[in-house]
mmCIF file of C-alpha atoms in Angstrom:
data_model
loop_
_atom_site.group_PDB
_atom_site.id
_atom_site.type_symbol
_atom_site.label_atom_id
_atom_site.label_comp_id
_atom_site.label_asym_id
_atom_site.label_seq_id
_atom_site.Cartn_x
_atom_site.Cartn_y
_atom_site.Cartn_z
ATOM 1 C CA UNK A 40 -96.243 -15.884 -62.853
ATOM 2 C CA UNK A 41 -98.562 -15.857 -60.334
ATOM 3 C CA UNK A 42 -101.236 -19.010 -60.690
ATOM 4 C CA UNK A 43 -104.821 -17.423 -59.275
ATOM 5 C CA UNK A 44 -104.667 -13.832 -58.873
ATOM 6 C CA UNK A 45 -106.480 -11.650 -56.968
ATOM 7 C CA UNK A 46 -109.562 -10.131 -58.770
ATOM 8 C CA UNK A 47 -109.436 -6.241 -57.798
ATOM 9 C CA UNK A 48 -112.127 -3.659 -58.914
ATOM 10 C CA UNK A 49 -111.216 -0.022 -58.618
ATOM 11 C CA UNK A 50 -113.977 2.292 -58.363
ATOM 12 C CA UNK A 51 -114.963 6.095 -58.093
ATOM 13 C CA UNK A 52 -112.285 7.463 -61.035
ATOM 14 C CA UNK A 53 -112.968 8.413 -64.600
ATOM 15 C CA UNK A 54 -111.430 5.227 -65.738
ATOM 16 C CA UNK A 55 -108.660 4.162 -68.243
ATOM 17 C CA UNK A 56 -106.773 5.436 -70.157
ATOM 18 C CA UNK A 57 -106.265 8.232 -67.475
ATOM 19 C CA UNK A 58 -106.106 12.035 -69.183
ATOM 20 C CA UNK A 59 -106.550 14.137 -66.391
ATOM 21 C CA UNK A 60 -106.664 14.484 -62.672
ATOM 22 C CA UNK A 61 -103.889 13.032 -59.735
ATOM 23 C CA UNK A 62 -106.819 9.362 -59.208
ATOM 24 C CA UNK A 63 -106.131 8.861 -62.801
ATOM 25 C CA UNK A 64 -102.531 8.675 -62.612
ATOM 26 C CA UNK A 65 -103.067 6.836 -59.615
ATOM 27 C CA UNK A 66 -105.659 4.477 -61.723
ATOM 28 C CA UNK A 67 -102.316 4.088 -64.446
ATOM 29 C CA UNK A 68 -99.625 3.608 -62.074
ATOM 30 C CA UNK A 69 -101.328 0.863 -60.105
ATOM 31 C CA UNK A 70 -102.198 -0.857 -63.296
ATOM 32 C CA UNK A 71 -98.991 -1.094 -64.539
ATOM 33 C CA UNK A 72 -96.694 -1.976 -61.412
ATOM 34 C CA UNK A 73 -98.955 -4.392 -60.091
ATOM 35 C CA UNK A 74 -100.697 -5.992 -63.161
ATOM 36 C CA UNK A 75 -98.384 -9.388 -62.468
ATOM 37 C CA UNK A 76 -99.242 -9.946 -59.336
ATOM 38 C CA UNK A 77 -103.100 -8.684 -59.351
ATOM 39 C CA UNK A 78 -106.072 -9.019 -62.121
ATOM 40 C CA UNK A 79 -108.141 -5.499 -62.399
ATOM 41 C CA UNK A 80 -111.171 -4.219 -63.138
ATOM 42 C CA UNK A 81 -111.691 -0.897 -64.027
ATOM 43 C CA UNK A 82 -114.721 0.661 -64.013
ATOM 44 C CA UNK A 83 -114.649 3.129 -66.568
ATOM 45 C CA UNK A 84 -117.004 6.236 -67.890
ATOM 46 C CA UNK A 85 -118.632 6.583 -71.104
ATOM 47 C CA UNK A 86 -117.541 10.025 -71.042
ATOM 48 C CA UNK A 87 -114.221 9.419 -70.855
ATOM 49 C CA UNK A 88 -113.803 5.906 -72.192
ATOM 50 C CA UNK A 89 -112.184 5.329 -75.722
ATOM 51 C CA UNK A 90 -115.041 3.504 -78.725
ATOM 52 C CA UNK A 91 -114.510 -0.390 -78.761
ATOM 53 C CA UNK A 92 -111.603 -0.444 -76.161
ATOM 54 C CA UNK A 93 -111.792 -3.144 -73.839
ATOM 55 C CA UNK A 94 -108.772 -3.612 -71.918
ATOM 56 C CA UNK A 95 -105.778 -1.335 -71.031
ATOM 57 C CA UNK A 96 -102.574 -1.432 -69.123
ATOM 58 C CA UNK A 97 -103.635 -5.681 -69.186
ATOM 59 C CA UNK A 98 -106.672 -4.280 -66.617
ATOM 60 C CA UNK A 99 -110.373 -5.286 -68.122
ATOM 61 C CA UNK A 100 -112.583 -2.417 -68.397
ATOM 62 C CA UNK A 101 -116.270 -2.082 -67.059
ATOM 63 C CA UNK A 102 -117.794 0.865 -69.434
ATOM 64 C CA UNK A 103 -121.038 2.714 -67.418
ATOM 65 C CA UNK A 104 -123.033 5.324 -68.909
ATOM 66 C CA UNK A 105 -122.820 7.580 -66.465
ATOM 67 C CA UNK A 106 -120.590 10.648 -65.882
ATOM 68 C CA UNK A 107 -118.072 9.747 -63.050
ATOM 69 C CA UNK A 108 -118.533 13.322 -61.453
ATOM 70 C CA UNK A 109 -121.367 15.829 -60.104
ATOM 71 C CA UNK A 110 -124.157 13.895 -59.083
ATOM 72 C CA UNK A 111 -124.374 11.328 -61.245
ATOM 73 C CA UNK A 112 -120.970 9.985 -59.207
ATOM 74 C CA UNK A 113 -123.235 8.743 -57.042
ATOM 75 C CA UNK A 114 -125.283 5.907 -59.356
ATOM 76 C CA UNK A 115 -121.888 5.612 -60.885
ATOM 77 C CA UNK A 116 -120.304 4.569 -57.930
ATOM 78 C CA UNK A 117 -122.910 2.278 -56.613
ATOM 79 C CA UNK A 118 -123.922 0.463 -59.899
ATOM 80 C CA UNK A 119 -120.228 0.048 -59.803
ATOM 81 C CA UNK A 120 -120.354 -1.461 -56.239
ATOM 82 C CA UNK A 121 -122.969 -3.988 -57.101
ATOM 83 C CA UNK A 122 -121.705 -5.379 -60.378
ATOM 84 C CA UNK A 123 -118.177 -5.954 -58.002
ATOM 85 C CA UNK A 124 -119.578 -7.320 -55.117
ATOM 86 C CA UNK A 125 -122.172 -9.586 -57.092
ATOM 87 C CA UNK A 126 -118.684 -10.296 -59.364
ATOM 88 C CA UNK A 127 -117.225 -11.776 -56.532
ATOM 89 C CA UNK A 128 -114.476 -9.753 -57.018
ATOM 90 C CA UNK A 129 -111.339 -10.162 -54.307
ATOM 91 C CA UNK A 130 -111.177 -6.240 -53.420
ATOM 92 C CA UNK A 131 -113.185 -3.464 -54.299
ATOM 93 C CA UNK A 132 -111.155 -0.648 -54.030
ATOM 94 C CA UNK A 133 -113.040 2.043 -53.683
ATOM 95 C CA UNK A 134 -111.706 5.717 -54.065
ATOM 96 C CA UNK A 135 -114.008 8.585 -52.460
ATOM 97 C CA UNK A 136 -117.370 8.816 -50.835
ATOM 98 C CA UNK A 137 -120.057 9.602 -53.503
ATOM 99 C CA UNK A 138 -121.940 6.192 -53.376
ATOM 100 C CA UNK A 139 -121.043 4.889 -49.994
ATOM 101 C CA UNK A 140 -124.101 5.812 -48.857
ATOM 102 C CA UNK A 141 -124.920 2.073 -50.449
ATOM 103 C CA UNK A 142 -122.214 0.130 -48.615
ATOM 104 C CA UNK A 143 -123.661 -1.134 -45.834
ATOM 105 C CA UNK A 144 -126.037 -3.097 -48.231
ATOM 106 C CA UNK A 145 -123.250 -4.239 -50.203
ATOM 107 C CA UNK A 146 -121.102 -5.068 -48.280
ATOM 108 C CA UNK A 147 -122.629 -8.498 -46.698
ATOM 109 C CA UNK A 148 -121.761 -9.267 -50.125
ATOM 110 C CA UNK A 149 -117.943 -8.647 -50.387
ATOM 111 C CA UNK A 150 -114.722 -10.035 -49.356
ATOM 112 C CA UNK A 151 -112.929 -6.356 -48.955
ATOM 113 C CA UNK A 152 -113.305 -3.088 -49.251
ATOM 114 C CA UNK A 153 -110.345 -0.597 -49.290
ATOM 115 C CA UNK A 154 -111.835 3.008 -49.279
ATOM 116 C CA UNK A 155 -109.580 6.265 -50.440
ATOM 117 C CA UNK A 156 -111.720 8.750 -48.793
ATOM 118 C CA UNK A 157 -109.747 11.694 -50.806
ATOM 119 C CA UNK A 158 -109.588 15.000 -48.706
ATOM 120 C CA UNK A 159 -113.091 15.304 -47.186
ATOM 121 C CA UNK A 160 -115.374 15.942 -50.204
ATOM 122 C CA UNK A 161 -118.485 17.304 -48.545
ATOM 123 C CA UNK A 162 -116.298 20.572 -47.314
ATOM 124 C CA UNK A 163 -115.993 21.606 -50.775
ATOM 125 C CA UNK A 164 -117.707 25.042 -51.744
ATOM 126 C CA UNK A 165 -119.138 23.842 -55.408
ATOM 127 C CA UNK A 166 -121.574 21.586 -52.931
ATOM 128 C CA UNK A 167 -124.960 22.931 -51.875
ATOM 129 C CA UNK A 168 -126.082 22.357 -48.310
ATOM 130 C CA UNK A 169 -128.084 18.996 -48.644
ATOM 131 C CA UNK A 170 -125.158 17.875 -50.811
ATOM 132 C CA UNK A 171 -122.499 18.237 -48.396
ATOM 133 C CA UNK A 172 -124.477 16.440 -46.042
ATOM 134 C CA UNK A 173 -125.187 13.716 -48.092
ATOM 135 C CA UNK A 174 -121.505 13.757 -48.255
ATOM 136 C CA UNK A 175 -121.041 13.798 -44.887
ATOM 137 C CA UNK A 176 -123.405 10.323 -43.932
ATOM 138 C CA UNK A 177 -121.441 8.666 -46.850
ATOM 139 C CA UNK A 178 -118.322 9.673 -45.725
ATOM 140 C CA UNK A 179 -119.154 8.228 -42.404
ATOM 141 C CA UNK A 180 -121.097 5.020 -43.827
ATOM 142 C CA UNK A 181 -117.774 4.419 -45.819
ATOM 143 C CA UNK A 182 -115.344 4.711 -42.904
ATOM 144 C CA UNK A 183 -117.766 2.079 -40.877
ATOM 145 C CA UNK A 184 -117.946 -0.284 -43.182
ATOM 146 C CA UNK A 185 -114.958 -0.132 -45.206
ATOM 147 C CA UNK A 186 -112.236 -3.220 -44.216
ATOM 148 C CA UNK A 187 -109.512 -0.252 -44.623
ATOM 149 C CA UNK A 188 -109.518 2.935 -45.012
ATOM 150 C CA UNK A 189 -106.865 5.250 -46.543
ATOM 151 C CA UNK A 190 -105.814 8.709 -45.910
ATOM 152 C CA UNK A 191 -103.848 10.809 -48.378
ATOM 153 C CA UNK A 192 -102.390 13.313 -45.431
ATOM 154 C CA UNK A 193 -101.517 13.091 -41.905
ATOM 155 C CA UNK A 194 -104.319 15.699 -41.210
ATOM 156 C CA UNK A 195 -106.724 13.681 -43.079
ATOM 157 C CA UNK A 196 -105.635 10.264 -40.810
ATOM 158 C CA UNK A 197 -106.084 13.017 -37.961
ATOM 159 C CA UNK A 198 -109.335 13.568 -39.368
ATOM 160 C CA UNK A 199 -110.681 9.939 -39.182
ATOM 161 C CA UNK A 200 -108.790 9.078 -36.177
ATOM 162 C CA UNK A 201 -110.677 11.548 -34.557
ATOM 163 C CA UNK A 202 -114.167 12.111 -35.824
ATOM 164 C CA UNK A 203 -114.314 8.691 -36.475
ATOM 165 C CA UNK A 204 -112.196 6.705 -34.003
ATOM 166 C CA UNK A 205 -110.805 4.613 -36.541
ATOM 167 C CA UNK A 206 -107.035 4.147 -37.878
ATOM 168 C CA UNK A 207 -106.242 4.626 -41.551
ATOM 169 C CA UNK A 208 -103.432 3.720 -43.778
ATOM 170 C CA UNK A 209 -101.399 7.124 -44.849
ATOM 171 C CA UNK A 210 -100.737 6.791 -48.634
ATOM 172 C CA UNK A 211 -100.140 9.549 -50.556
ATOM 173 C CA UNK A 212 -99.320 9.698 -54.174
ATOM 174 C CA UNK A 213 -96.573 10.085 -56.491
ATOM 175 C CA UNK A 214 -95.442 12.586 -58.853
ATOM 176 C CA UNK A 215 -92.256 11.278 -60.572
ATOM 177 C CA UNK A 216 -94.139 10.791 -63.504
ATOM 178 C CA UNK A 217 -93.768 14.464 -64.446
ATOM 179 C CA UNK A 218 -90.937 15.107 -67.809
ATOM 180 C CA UNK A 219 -88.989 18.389 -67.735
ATOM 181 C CA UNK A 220 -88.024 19.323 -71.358
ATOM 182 C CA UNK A 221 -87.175 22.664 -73.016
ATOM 183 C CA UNK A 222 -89.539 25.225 -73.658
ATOM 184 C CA UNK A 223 -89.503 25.533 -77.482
ATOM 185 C CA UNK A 224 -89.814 28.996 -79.536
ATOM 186 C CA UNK A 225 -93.457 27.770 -80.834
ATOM 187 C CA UNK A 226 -94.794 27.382 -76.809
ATOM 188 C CA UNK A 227 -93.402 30.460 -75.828
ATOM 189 C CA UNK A 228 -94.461 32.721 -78.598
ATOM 190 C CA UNK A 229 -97.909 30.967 -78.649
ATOM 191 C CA UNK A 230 -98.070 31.616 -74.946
ATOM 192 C CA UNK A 231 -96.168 34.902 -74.525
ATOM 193 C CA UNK A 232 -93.915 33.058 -71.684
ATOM 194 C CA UNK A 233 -90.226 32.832 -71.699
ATOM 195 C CA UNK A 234 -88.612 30.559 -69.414
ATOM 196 C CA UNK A 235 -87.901 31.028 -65.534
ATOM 197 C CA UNK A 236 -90.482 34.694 -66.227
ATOM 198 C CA UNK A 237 -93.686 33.216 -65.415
ATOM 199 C CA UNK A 238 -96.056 31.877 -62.821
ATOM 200 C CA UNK A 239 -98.464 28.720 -63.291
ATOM 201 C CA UNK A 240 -100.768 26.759 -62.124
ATOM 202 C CA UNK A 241 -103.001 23.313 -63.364
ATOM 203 C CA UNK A 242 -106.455 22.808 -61.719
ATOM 204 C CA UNK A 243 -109.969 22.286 -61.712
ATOM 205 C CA UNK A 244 -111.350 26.012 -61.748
ATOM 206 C CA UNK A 245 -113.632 25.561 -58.259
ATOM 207 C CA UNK A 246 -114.119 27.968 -55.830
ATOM 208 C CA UNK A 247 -112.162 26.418 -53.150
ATOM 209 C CA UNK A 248 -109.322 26.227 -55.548
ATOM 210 C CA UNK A 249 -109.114 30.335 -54.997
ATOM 211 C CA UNK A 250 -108.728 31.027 -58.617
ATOM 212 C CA UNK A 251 -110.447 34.335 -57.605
ATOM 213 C CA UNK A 252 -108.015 35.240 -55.125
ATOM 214 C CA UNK A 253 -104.852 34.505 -57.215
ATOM 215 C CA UNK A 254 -106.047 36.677 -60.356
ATOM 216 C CA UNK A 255 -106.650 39.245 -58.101
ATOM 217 C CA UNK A 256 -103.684 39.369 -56.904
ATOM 218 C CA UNK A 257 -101.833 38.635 -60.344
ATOM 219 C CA UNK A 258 -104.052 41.605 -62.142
ATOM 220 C CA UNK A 259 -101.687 44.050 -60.275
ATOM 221 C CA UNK A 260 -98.711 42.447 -61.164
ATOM 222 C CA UNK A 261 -97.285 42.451 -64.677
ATOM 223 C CA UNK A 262 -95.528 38.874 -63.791
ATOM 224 C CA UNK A 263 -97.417 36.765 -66.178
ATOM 225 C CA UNK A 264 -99.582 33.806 -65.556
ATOM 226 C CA UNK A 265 -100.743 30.676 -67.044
ATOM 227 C CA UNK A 266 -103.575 28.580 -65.645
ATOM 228 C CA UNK A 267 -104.908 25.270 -67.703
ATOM 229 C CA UNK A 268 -108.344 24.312 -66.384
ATOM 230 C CA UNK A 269 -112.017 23.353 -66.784
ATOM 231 C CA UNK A 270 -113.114 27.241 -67.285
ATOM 232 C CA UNK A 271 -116.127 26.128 -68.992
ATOM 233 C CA UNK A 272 -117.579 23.619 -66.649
ATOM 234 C CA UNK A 273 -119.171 26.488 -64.448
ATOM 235 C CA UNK A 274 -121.072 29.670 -64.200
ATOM 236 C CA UNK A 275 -117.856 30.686 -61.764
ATOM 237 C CA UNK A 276 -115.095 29.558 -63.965
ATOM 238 C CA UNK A 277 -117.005 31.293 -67.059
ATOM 239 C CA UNK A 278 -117.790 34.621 -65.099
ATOM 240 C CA UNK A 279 -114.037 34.533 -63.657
ATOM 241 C CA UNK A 280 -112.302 34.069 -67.179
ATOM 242 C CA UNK A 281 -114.818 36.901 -68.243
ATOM 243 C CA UNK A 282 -113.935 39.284 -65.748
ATOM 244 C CA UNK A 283 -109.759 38.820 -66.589
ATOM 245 C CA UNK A 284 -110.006 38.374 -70.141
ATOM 246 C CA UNK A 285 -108.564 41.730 -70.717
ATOM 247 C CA UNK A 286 -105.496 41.391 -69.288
ATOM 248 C CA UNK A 287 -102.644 40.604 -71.439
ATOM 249 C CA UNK A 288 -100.357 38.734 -68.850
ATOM 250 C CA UNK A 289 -102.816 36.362 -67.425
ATOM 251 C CA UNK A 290 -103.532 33.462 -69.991
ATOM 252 C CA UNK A 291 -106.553 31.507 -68.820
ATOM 253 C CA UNK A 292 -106.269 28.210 -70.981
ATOM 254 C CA UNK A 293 -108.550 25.517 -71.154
ATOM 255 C CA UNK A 294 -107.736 21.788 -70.517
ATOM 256 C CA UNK A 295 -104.435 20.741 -72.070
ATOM 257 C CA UNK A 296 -104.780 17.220 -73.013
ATOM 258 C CA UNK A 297 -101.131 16.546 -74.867
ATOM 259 C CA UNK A 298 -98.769 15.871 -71.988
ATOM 260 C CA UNK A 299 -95.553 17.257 -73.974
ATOM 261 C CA UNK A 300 -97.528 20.921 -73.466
ATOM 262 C CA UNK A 301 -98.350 20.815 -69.901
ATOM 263 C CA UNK A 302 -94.429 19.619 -69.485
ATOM 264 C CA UNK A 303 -93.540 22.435 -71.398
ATOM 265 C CA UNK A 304 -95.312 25.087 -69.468
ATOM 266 C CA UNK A 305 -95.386 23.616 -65.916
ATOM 267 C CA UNK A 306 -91.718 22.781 -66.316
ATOM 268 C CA UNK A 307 -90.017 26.011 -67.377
ATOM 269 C CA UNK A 308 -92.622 28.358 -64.641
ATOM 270 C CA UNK A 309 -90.247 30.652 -62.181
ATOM 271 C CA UNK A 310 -93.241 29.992 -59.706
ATOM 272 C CA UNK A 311 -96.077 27.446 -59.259
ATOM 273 C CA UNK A 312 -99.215 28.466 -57.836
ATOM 274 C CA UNK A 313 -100.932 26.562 -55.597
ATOM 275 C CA UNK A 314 -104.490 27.640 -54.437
ATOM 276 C CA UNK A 315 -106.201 24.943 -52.828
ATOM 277 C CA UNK A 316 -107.486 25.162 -49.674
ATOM 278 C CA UNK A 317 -109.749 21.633 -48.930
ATOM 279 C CA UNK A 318 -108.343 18.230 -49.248
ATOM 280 C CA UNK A 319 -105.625 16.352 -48.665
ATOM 281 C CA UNK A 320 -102.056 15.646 -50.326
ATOM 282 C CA UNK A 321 -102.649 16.940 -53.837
ATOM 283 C CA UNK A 322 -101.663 15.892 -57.127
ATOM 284 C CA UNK A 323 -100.615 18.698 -58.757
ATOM 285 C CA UNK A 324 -98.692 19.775 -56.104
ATOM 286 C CA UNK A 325 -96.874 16.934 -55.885
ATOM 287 C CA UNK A 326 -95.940 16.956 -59.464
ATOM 288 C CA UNK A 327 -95.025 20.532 -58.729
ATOM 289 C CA UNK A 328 -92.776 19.564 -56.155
ATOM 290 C CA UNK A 329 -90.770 16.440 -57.845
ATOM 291 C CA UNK A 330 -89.698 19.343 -61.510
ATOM 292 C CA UNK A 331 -87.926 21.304 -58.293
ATOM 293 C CA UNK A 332 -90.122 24.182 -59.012
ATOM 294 C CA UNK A 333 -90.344 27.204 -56.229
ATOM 295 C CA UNK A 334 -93.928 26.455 -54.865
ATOM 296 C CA UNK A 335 -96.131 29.800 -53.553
ATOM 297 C CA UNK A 336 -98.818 27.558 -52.197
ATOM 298 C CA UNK A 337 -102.312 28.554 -50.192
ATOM 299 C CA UNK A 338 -101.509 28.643 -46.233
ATOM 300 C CA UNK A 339 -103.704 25.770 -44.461
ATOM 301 C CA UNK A 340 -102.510 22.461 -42.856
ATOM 302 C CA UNK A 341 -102.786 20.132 -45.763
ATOM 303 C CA UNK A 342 -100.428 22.020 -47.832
ATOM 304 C CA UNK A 343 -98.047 22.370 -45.050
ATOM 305 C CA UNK A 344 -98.048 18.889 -44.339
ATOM 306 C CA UNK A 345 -97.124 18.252 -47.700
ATOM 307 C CA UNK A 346 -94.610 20.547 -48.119
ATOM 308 C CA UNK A 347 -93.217 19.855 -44.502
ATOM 309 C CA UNK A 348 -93.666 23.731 -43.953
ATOM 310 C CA UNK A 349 -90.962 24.632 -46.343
ATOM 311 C CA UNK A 350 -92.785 26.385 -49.216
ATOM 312 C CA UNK A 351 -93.663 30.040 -49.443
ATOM 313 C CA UNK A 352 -97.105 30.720 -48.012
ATOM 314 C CA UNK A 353 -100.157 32.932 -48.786
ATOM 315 C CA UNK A 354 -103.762 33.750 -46.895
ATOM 316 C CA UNK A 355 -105.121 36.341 -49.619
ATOM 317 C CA UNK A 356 -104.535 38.304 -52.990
ATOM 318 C CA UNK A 357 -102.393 40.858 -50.892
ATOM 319 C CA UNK A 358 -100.134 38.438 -49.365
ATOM 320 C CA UNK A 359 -99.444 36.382 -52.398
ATOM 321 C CA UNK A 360 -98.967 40.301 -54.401
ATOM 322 C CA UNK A 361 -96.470 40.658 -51.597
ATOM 323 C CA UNK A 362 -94.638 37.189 -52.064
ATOM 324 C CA UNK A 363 -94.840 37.281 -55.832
ATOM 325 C CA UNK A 364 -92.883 40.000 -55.970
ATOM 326 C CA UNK A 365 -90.716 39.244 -53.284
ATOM 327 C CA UNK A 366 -89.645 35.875 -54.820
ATOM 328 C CA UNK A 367 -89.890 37.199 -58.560
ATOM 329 C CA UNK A 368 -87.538 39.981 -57.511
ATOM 330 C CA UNK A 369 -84.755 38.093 -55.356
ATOM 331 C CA UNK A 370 -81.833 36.369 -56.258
ATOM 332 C CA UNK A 371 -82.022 33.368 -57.940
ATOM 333 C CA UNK A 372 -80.429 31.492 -56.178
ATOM 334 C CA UNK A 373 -82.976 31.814 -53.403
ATOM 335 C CA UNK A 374 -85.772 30.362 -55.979
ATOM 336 C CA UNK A 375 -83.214 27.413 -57.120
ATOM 337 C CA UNK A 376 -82.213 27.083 -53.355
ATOM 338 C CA UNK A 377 -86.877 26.252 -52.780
ATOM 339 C CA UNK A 378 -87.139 24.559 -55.213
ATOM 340 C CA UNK A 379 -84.446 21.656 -54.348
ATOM 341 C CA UNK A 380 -86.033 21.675 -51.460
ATOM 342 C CA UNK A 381 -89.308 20.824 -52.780
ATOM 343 C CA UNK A 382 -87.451 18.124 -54.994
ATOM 344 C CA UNK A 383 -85.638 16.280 -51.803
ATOM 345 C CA UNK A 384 -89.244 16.070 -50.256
ATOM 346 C CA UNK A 385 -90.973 14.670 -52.501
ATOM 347 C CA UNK A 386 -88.026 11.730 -53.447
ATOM 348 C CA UNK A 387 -88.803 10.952 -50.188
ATOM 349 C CA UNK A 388 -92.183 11.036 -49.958
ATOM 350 C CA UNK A 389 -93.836 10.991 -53.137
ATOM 351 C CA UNK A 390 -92.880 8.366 -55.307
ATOM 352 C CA UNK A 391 -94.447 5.546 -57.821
ATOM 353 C CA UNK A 392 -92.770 2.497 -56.774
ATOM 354 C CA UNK A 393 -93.491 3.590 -52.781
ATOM 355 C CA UNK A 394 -97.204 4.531 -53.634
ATOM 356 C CA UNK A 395 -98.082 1.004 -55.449
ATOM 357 C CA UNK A 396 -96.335 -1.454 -53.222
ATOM 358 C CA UNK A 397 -98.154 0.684 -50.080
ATOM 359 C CA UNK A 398 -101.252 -0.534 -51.752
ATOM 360 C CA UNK A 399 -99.999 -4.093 -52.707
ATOM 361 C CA UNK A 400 -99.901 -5.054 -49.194
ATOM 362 C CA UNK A 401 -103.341 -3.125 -48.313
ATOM 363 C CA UNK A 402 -104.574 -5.679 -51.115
ATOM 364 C CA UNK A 403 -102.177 -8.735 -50.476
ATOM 365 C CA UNK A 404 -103.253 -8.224 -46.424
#
């Protein structure tokens, strides 16, 4: 037992329990492997929060009524901030940008700041111009002032290496977490899937995810497809679902909040989807990679440093037509043979136990 333990606020996520997204898994997995040797704080949404529940995974819980996204991420992050540094707490860890903009005030205040500055946020197409450059000064206010800064990606370390001339700590995340189990009769008559005949994909339904792109391309197929996402959150995802609801083969689900489901469906796809195009080393695609699934993922550097440039790629709706059918239509062996592939990587590279004790000694340093 460790007499005196460090006091360590994490900041920027929806909170605990964690339901959806890669920082809340992070948010869980940190919480648990590390709980005996650190004492957390997590500051935790109203939106998301559960009535009267004040503790979880032995980490306290700070409730704020605010949302933790959009632009109310901002106040969110930097009331956050302020209750931490005027806490005393040890470490604030910190993960993205959105209030950083308030650092350098704080931060005569704190003993440490670790900042996740997740994959470049302002590049993101759901931002307007004077929010991406809003972005942009907080990203840079946060990487100045931060103690140390972490990168999720090799291009991202690139990133702040360069623009910023200052070194950051690679960490990536895990994905081991994921369950394979059988598709069951109810799933696949439900869904209309059968196992190994499929494509899918699990995302937040933004432009930059290329949800556009890939249902163009799929609309000409008759290779079904199954995406879970946010469809209702925006006039894009709403218009998009719209314009696709008539075909049969595409099933455009909304969130999927009982884990056994998602295992179900992401486990037993003959392809996974991967469309995203800004960031850094994603979640999903990580989790993708450790159930040995055959990954057809968007062609820019992130996703090829993740993959280390051994997944299929695609630019546009004709070249992922072209590879869809390619794959779909070759032996299977060839998709087993990808898929292992995708498995060794990512026991090397993208596990729990690795990601937590990376940021034990970020913490502990």
């Amino acid at each position: 037992m460790i007499k005196n333990k460090k006091k360590v606020s994490i900041i920027g996520t929806n909170g605990l329990p964690g339901r959806y997204g890669g920082w809340d898994q992070l948010v869980n997995n940190l919480t648990i492997d590390l709980k005996e040797r650190f004492d957390f704080i997590v500051y935790t949404s109203s939106y998301d929060a559960v009535k009267g529940l004040t503790s979880f995974n032995d980490a306290e819980l700070c409730v704020i009524k605010l949302k933790a996204n959009g632009v109310q991420s901002i106040f969110y992050d930097a009331f956050s901030m302020i209750h931490s540094a005027f806490k005393r707490y040890d470490v604030l860890l910190i993960m993205g940008v959105s209030g950083c903009i308030f650092l350098p005030i704080i931060k005569p205040f704190t003993k440490k700041v670790i900042l996740n500055i997740d994959g470049m946020e302002w590049k993101r197409g759901k931002w307007s111009g004077a929010a991406q450059w809003f972005l942009k000064v907080s990203e840079k206010l946060g990487v100045k002032y931060a103690d140390t800064v972490i990168s999720d990606n090799k291009v991202i370390q690139d990133y702040v290496l360069s623009q910023y001339g200052k070194h950051s700590e690679l960490i990536a995340y895990g994905g081991d977490n994921v369950v394979r189990v059988p598709l069951r009769a109810k799933t696949s008559a439900q869904y209309k899937v059968y196992a190994k005949k499929y494509a899918f994909k699990v995302c937040r339904i933004e432009p930059e995810n290329n949800l556009d792109m890939i249902l163009e391309a799929f609309a000409q197929l008759d290779y079904p497809l199954v995406i879970v996402g946010n469809w209702n959150n925006s006039i894009y995802g709403v218009e998009l679902r719209k314009r696709y609801v008539g075909y049969s083969h595409l099933h455009l689900l909304d969130p999927i909040y009982e884990q056994e489901l998602i295992d179900e469906l992401r486990g037993n796809c003959g392809l996974y989807i991967h469309g995203h195009s800004v960031g850094g080393t994603n979640p999903s695609l990580v989790e993708a990679m450790n159930l040995c699934l055959c990954c057809l993922v968007y062609d820019v550097s992130y996703n090829r440093e993740t993959t280390e440039n051994k997944a299929h790629y695609f630019q546009d709706a004709e070249s992922l037509r072209a590879l869809v059918c390619e794959v779909s239509e070759g032996a299977e062996s060839d998709v087993i043979s990808y898929g292992n592939q995708m498995l060794e990587i990512a026991q090397r590279r993208y596990r729990w136990c690795v990601i937590t004790e990376s940021y034990s000694k970020l913490i502990d340093g």
